[in-house]
GROMACS .gro file of C-alpha atoms in nm:
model
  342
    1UNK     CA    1  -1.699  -1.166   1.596
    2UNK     CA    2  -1.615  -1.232   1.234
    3UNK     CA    3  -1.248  -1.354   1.125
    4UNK     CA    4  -1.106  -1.402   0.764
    5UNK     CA    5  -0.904  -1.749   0.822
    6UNK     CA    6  -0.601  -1.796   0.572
    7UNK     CA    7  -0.610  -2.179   0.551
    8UNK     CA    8  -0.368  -2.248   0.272
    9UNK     CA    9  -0.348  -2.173  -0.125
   10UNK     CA   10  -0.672  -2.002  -0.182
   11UNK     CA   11  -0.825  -2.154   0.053
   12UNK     CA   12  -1.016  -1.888   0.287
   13UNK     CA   13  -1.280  -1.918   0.564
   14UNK     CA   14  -1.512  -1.683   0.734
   15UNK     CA   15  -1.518  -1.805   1.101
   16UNK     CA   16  -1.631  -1.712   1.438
   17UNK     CA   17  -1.429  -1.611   1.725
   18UNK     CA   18  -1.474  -1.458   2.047
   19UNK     CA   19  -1.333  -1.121   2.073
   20UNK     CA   20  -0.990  -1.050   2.259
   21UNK     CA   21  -1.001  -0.839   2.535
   22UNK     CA   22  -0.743  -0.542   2.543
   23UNK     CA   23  -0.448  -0.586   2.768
   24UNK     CA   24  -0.224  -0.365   2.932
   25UNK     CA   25  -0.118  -0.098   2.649
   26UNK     CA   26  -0.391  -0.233   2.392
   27UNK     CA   27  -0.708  -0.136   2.247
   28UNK     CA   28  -0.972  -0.330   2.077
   29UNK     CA   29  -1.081  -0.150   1.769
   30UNK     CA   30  -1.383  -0.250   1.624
   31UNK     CA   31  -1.344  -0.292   1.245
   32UNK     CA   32  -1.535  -0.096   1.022
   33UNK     CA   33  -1.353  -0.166   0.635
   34UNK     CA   34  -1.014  -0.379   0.553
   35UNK     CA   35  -0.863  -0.307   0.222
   36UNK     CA   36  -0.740  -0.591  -0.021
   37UNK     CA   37  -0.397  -0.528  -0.119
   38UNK     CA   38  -0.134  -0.691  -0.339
   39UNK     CA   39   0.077  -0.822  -0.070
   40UNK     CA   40  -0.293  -1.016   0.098
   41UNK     CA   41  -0.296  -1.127  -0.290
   42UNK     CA   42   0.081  -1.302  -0.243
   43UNK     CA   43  -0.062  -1.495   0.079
   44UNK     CA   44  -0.317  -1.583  -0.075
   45UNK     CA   45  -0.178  -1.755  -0.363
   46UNK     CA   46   0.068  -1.951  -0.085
   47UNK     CA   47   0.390  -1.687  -0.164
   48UNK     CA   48   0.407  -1.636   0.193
   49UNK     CA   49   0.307  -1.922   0.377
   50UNK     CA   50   0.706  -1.918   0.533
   51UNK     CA   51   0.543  -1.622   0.795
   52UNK     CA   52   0.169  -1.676   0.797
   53UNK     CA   53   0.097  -1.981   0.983
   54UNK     CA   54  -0.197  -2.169   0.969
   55UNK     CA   55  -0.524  -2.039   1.098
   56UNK     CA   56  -0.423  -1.675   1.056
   57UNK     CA   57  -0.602  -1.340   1.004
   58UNK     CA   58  -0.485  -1.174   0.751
   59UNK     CA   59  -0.545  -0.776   0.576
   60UNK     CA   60  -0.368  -0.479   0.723
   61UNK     CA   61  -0.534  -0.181   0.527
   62UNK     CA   62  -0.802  -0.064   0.805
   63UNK     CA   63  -1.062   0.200   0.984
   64UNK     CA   64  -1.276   0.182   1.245
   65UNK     CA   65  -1.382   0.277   1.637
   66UNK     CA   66  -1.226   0.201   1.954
   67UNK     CA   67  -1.444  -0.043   2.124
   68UNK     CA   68  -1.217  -0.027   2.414
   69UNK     CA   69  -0.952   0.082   2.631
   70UNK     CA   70  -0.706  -0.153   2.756
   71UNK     CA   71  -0.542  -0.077   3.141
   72UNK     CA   72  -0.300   0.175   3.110
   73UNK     CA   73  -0.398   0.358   2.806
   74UNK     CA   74  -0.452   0.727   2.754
   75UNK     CA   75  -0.536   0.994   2.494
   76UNK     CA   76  -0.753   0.732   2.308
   77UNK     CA   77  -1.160   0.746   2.382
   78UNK     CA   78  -1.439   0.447   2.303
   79UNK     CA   79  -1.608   0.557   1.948
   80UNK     CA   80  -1.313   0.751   1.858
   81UNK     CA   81  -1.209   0.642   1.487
   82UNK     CA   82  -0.866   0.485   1.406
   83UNK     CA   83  -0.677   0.355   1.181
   84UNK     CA   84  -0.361   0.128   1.251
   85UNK     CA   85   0.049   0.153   1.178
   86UNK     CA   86   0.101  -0.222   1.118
   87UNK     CA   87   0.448  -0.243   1.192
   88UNK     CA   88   0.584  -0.349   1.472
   89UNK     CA   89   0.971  -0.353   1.519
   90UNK     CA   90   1.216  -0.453   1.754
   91UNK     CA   91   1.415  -0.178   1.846
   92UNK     CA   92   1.745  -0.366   1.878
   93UNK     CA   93   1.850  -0.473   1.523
   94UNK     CA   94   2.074  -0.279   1.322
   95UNK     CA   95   1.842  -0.096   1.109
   96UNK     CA   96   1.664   0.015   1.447
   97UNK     CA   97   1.995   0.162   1.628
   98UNK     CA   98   1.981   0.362   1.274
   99UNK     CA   99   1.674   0.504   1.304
  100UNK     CA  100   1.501   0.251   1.008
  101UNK     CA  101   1.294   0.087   1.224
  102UNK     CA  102   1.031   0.037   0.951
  103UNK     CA  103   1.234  -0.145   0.795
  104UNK     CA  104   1.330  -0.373   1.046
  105UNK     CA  105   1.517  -0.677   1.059
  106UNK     CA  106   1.303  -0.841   1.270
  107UNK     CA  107   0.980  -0.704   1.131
  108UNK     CA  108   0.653  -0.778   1.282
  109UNK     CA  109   0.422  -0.718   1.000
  110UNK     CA  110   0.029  -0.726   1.124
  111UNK     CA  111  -0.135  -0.918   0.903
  112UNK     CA  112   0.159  -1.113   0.790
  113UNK     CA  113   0.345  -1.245   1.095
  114UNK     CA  114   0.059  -1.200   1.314
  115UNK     CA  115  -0.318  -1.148   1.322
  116UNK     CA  116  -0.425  -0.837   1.044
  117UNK     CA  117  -0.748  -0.663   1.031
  118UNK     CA  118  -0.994  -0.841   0.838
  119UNK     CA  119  -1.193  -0.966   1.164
  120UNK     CA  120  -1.433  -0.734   1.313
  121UNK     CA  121  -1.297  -0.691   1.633
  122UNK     CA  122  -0.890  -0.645   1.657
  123UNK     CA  123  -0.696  -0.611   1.960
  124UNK     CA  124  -0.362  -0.422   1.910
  125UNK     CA  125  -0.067  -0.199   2.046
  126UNK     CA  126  -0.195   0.130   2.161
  127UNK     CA  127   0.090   0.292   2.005
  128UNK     CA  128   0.032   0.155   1.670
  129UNK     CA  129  -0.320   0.316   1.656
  130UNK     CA  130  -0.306   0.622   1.468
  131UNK     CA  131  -0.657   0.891   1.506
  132UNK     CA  132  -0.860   1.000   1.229
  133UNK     CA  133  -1.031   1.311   1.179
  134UNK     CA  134  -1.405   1.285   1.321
  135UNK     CA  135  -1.553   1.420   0.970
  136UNK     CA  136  -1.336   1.151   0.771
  137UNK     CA  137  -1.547   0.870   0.597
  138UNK     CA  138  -1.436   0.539   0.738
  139UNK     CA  139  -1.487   0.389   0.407
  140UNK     CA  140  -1.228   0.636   0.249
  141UNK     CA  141  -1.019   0.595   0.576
  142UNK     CA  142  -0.909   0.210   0.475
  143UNK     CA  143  -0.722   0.366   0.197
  144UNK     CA  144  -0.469   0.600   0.454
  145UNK     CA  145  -0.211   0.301   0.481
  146UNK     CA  146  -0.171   0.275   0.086
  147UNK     CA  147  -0.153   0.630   0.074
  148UNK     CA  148   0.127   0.614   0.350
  149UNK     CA  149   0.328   0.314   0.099
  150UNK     CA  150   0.253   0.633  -0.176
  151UNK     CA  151   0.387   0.925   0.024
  152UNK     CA  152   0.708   0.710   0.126
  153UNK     CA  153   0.814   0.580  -0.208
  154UNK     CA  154   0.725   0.945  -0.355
  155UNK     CA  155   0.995   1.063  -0.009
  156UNK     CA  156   1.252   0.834  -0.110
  157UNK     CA  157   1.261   0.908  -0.472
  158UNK     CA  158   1.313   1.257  -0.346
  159UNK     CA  159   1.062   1.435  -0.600
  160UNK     CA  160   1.022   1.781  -0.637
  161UNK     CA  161   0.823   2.022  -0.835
  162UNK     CA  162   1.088   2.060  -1.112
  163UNK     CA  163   1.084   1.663  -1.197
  164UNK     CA  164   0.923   1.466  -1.489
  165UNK     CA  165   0.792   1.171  -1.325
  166UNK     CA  166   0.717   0.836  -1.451
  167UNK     CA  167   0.493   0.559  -1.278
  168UNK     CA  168   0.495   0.266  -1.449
  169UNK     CA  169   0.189  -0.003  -1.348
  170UNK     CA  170  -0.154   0.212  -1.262
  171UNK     CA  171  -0.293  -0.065  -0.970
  172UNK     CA  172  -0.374   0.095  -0.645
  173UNK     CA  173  -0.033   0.187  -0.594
  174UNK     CA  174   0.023   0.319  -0.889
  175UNK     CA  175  -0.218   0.598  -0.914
  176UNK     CA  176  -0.166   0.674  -0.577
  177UNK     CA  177   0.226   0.778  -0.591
  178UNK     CA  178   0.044   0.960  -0.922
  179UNK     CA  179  -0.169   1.129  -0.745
  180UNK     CA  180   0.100   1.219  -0.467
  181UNK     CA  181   0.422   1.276  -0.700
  182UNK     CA  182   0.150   1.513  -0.919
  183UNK     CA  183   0.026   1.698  -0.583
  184UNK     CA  184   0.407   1.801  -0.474
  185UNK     CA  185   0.424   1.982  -0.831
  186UNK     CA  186   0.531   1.728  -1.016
  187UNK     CA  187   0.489   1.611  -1.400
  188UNK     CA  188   0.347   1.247  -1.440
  189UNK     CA  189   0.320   0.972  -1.708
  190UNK     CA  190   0.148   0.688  -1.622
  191UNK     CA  191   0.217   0.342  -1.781
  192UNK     CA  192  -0.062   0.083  -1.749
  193UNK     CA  193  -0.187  -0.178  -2.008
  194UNK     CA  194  -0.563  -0.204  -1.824
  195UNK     CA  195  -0.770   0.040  -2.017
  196UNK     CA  196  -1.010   0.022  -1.680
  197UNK     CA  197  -0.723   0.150  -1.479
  198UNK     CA  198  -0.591   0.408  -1.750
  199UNK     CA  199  -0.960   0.505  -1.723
  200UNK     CA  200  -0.996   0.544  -1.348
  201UNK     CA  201  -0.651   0.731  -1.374
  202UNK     CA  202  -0.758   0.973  -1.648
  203UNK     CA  203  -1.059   1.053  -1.455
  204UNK     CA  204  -0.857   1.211  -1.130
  205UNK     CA  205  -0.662   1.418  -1.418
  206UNK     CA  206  -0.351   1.196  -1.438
  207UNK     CA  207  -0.186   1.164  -1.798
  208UNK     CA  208  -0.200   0.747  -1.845
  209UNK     CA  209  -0.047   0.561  -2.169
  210UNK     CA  210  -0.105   0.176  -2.256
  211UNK     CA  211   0.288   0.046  -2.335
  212UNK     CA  212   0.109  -0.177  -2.563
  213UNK     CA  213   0.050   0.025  -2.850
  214UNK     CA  214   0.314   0.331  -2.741
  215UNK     CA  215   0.697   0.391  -2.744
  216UNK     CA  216   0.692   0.530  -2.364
  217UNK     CA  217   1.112   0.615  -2.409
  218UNK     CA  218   1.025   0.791  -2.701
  219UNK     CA  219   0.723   0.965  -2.560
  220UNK     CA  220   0.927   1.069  -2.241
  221UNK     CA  221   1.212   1.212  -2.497
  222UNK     CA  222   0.935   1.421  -2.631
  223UNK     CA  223   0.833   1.577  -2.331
  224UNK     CA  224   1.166   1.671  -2.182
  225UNK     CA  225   1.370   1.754  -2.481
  226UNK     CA  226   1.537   1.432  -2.513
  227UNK     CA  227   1.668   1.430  -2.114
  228UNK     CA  228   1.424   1.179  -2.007
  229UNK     CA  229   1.290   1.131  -1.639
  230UNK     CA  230   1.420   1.239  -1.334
  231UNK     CA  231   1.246   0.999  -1.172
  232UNK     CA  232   1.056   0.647  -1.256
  233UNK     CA  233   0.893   0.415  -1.037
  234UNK     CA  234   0.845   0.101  -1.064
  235UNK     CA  235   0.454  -0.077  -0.943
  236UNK     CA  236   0.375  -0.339  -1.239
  237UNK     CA  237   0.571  -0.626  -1.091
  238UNK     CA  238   0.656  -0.720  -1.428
  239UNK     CA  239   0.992  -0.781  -1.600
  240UNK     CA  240   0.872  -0.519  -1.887
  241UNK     CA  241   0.804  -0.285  -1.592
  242UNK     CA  242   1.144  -0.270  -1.482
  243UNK     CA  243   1.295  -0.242  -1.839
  244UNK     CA  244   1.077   0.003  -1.928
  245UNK     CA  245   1.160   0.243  -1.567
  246UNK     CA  246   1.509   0.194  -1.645
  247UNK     CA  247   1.494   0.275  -2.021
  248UNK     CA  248   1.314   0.667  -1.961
  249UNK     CA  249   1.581   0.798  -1.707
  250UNK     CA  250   1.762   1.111  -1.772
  251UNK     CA  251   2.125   1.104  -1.651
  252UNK     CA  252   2.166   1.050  -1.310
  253UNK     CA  253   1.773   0.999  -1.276
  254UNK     CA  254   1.653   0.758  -0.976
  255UNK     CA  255   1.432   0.479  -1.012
  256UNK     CA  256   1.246   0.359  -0.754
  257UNK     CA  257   1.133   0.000  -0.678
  258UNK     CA  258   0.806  -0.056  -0.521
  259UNK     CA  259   0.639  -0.363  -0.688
  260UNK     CA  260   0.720  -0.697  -0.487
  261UNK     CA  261   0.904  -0.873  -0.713
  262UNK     CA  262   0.928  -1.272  -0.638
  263UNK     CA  263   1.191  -1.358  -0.934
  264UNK     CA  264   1.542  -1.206  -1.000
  265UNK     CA  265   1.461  -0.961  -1.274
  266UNK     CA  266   1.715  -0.864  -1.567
  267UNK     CA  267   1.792  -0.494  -1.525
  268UNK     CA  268   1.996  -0.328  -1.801
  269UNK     CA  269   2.324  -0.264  -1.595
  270UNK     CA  270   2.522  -0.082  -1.876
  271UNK     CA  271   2.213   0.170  -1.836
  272UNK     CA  272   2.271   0.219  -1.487
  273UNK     CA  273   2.647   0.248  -1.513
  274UNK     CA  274   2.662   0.516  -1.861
  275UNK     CA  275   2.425   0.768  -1.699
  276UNK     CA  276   2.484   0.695  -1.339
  277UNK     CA  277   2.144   0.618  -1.235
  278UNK     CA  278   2.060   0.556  -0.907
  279UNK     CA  279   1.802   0.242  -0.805
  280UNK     CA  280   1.607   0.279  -0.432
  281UNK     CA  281   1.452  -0.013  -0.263
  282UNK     CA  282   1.085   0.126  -0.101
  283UNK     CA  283   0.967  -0.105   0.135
  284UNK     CA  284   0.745   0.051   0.397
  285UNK     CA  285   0.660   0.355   0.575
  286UNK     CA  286   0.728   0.553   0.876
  287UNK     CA  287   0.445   0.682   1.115
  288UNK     CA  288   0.501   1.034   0.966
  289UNK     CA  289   0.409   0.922   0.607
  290UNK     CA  290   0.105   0.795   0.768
  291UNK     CA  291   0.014   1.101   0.955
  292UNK     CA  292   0.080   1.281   0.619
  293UNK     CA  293  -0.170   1.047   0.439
  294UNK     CA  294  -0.392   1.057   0.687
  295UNK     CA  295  -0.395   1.436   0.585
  296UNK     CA  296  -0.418   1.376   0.189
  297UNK     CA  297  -0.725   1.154   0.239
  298UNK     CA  298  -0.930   1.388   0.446
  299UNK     CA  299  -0.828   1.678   0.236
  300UNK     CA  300  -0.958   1.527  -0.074
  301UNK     CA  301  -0.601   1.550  -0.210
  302UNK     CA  302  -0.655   1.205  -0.270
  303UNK     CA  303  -0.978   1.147  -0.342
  304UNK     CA  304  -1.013   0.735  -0.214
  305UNK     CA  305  -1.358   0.714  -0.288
  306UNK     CA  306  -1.322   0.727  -0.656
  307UNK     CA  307  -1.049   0.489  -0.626
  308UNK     CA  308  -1.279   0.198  -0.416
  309UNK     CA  309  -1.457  -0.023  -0.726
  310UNK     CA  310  -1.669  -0.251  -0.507
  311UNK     CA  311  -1.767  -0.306  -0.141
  312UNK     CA  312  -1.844  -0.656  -0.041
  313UNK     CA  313  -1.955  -0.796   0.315
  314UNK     CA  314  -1.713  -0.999   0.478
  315UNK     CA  315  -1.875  -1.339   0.376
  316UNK     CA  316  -1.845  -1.268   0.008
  317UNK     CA  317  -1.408  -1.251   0.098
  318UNK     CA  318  -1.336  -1.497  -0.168
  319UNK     CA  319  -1.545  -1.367  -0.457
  320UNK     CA  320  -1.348  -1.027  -0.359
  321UNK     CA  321  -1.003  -1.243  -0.401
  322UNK     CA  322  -1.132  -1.360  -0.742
  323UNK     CA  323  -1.186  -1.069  -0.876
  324UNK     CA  324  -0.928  -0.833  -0.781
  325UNK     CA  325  -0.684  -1.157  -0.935
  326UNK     CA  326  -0.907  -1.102  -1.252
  327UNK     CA  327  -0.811  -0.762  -1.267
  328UNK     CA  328  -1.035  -0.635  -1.524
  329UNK     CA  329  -1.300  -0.339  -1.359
  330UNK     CA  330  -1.151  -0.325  -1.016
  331UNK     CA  331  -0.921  -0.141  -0.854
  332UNK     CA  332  -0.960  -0.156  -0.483
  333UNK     CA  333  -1.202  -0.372  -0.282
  334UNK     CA  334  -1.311  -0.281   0.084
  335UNK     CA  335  -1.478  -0.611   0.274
  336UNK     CA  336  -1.709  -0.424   0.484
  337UNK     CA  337  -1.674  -0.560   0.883
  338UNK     CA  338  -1.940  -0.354   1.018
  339UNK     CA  339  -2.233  -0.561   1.044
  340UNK     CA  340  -2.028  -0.886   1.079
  341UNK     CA  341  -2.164  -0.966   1.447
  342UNK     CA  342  -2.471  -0.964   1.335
   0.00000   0.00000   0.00000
């Protein structure tokens, strides 16, 4: 088989391996498409190199078949398509007596802290593996675990059909909690300097602004009679991001954080305090927001083909890094792991 090798710093490498056999309570699922993501971006440029160790697989956004059964496992069948939960907690830290396990203390995050999806054959926890529908494209299947980050932040900012929604950085993400907030009834705004992304946006119907050359508090006062949003979230990463999902609130509004943000960021405090806002960390997911997106995809709710901008064979892995750091033209990239063995 085929395995994308995290060496250091942008340094990648295409290697071969021999396939791991399934254990007791595993399958081996043989890889169809991995999704590039931003947090495969942040290894890539060294971020994380405190968890992923040298020599490591990377990518956690996945379809594909189960090539076999480990000893001990039922309900799963060879051919059957999957896609994985890739979380794996401990079940004894605090957050896990709560009932967070996905946000666990002691988080095993495939992928991060050990071997992800971008190798053609992966051999993982039978009760990670989560079905797809038979009639579900595989290619639009590697988008389900984005879609699951969506439908979570879009849960914990608690939106309804009655809010005015803001979503403020239009990468994958982005458009994706769009797309979500705007399919539970929802009004949306979203703020995104790329005119390629505004443009992919605007073509699945969702209202998209540049901050550049608009006064997005102002605009947001417009809409809603001067109350502002009930709820903003925050995907851009940026410092202007955050002031700018803090600045369209309406009294007691709630502003979600989703971007990974590697420096302290100034947030407007007095803000928060005069109209009580509330700020929610969104980290993960649970298995039921990736049932639930599981649902959206193969519904066409969200439709992930329009979203994918290129498909490149596994070999071409760093051209695919290069250009999703350019940014300009892409929005997601699917290495395609299906003729790897070849």
């Amino acid at each position: 088989m085929k395995a994308v090798v995290y060496r250091s710093a942008r340094q990648l490498e295409v290697e071969r391996r021999a396939p791991e056999p399934p254990g007791p309570g595993q399958l081996r699922i043989a890889v169809a498409y991995t999704g590039i993501c931003g947090t495969d971006l942040h290894v890539y440029h060294g971020d994380m190199d405190a968890r992923v160790g040298a020599a490591a697989v990377i990518g956690h956004e996945m379809s594909g078949r189960v090539a076999e059964v480990g000893p001990d496992v039922t309900g799963f069948a060879v051919g059957q398509p999957v896609t994985v939960l890739p979380t794996r907690y401990c079940g004894r830290c605090v957050a896990c007596r709560r009932g967070d396990s996905h946000i666990c203390h002691a988080m095993n995050f495939l992928g991060v802290d050990s071997p992800g999806a971008m190798q053609s054959s992966w051999t993982v926890p039978a009760d990670l593996v989560v079905p797809l529908p038979d009639e579900l494209p595989l290619d639009e299947a590697a988008l389900v675990e984005p879609v699951a980050v969506a439908v979570h932040d879009v849960r914990r900012g608690r939106v309804t059909a009655t809010d005015q929604v803001v979503v403020v950085g239009g990468g994958p993400v982005g458009v994706l909690i769009a797309t979500v907030a705007r399919h539970r009834g929802a009004r949306v705004l979203l703020v995104e300097p790329d005119p390629f992304r505004r443009s992919v946006a605007a073509g699945l119907g969702i209202d998209a602004v540049d901050p550049g050359d608009t006064d997005v508090p102002a605009l947001v006062d417009e809409r809603t009679d001067g109350a502002g949003a009930d709820v903003a979230f925050e995907v851009s990463g940026s410092a202007a991001g955050v002031g700018t999902a803090v600045d369209v609130l309406t009294t007691r509004g709630r502003l979600v954080m989703v971007a990974i943000h590697p420096q302290p960021r100034p947030v407007n405090l007095h803000r928060v305090f005069w109209r009580e806002l509330e700020l929610l960390g969104a980290r993960l997911y649970r298995r039921e927001d990736m049932v639930e997106a599981v649902g959206l995809v193969a519904s066409g709710v969200v439709p992930a083909r329009r979203l994918i901008s290129r498909v490149v064979p596994v070999d071409e892995v760093a051209s695919a890094f290069t250009a999703l750091e350019a940014g300009g033209g892409v929005l997601k990239v699917l290495l395609d792991l299906r003729e790897a063995d070849r």
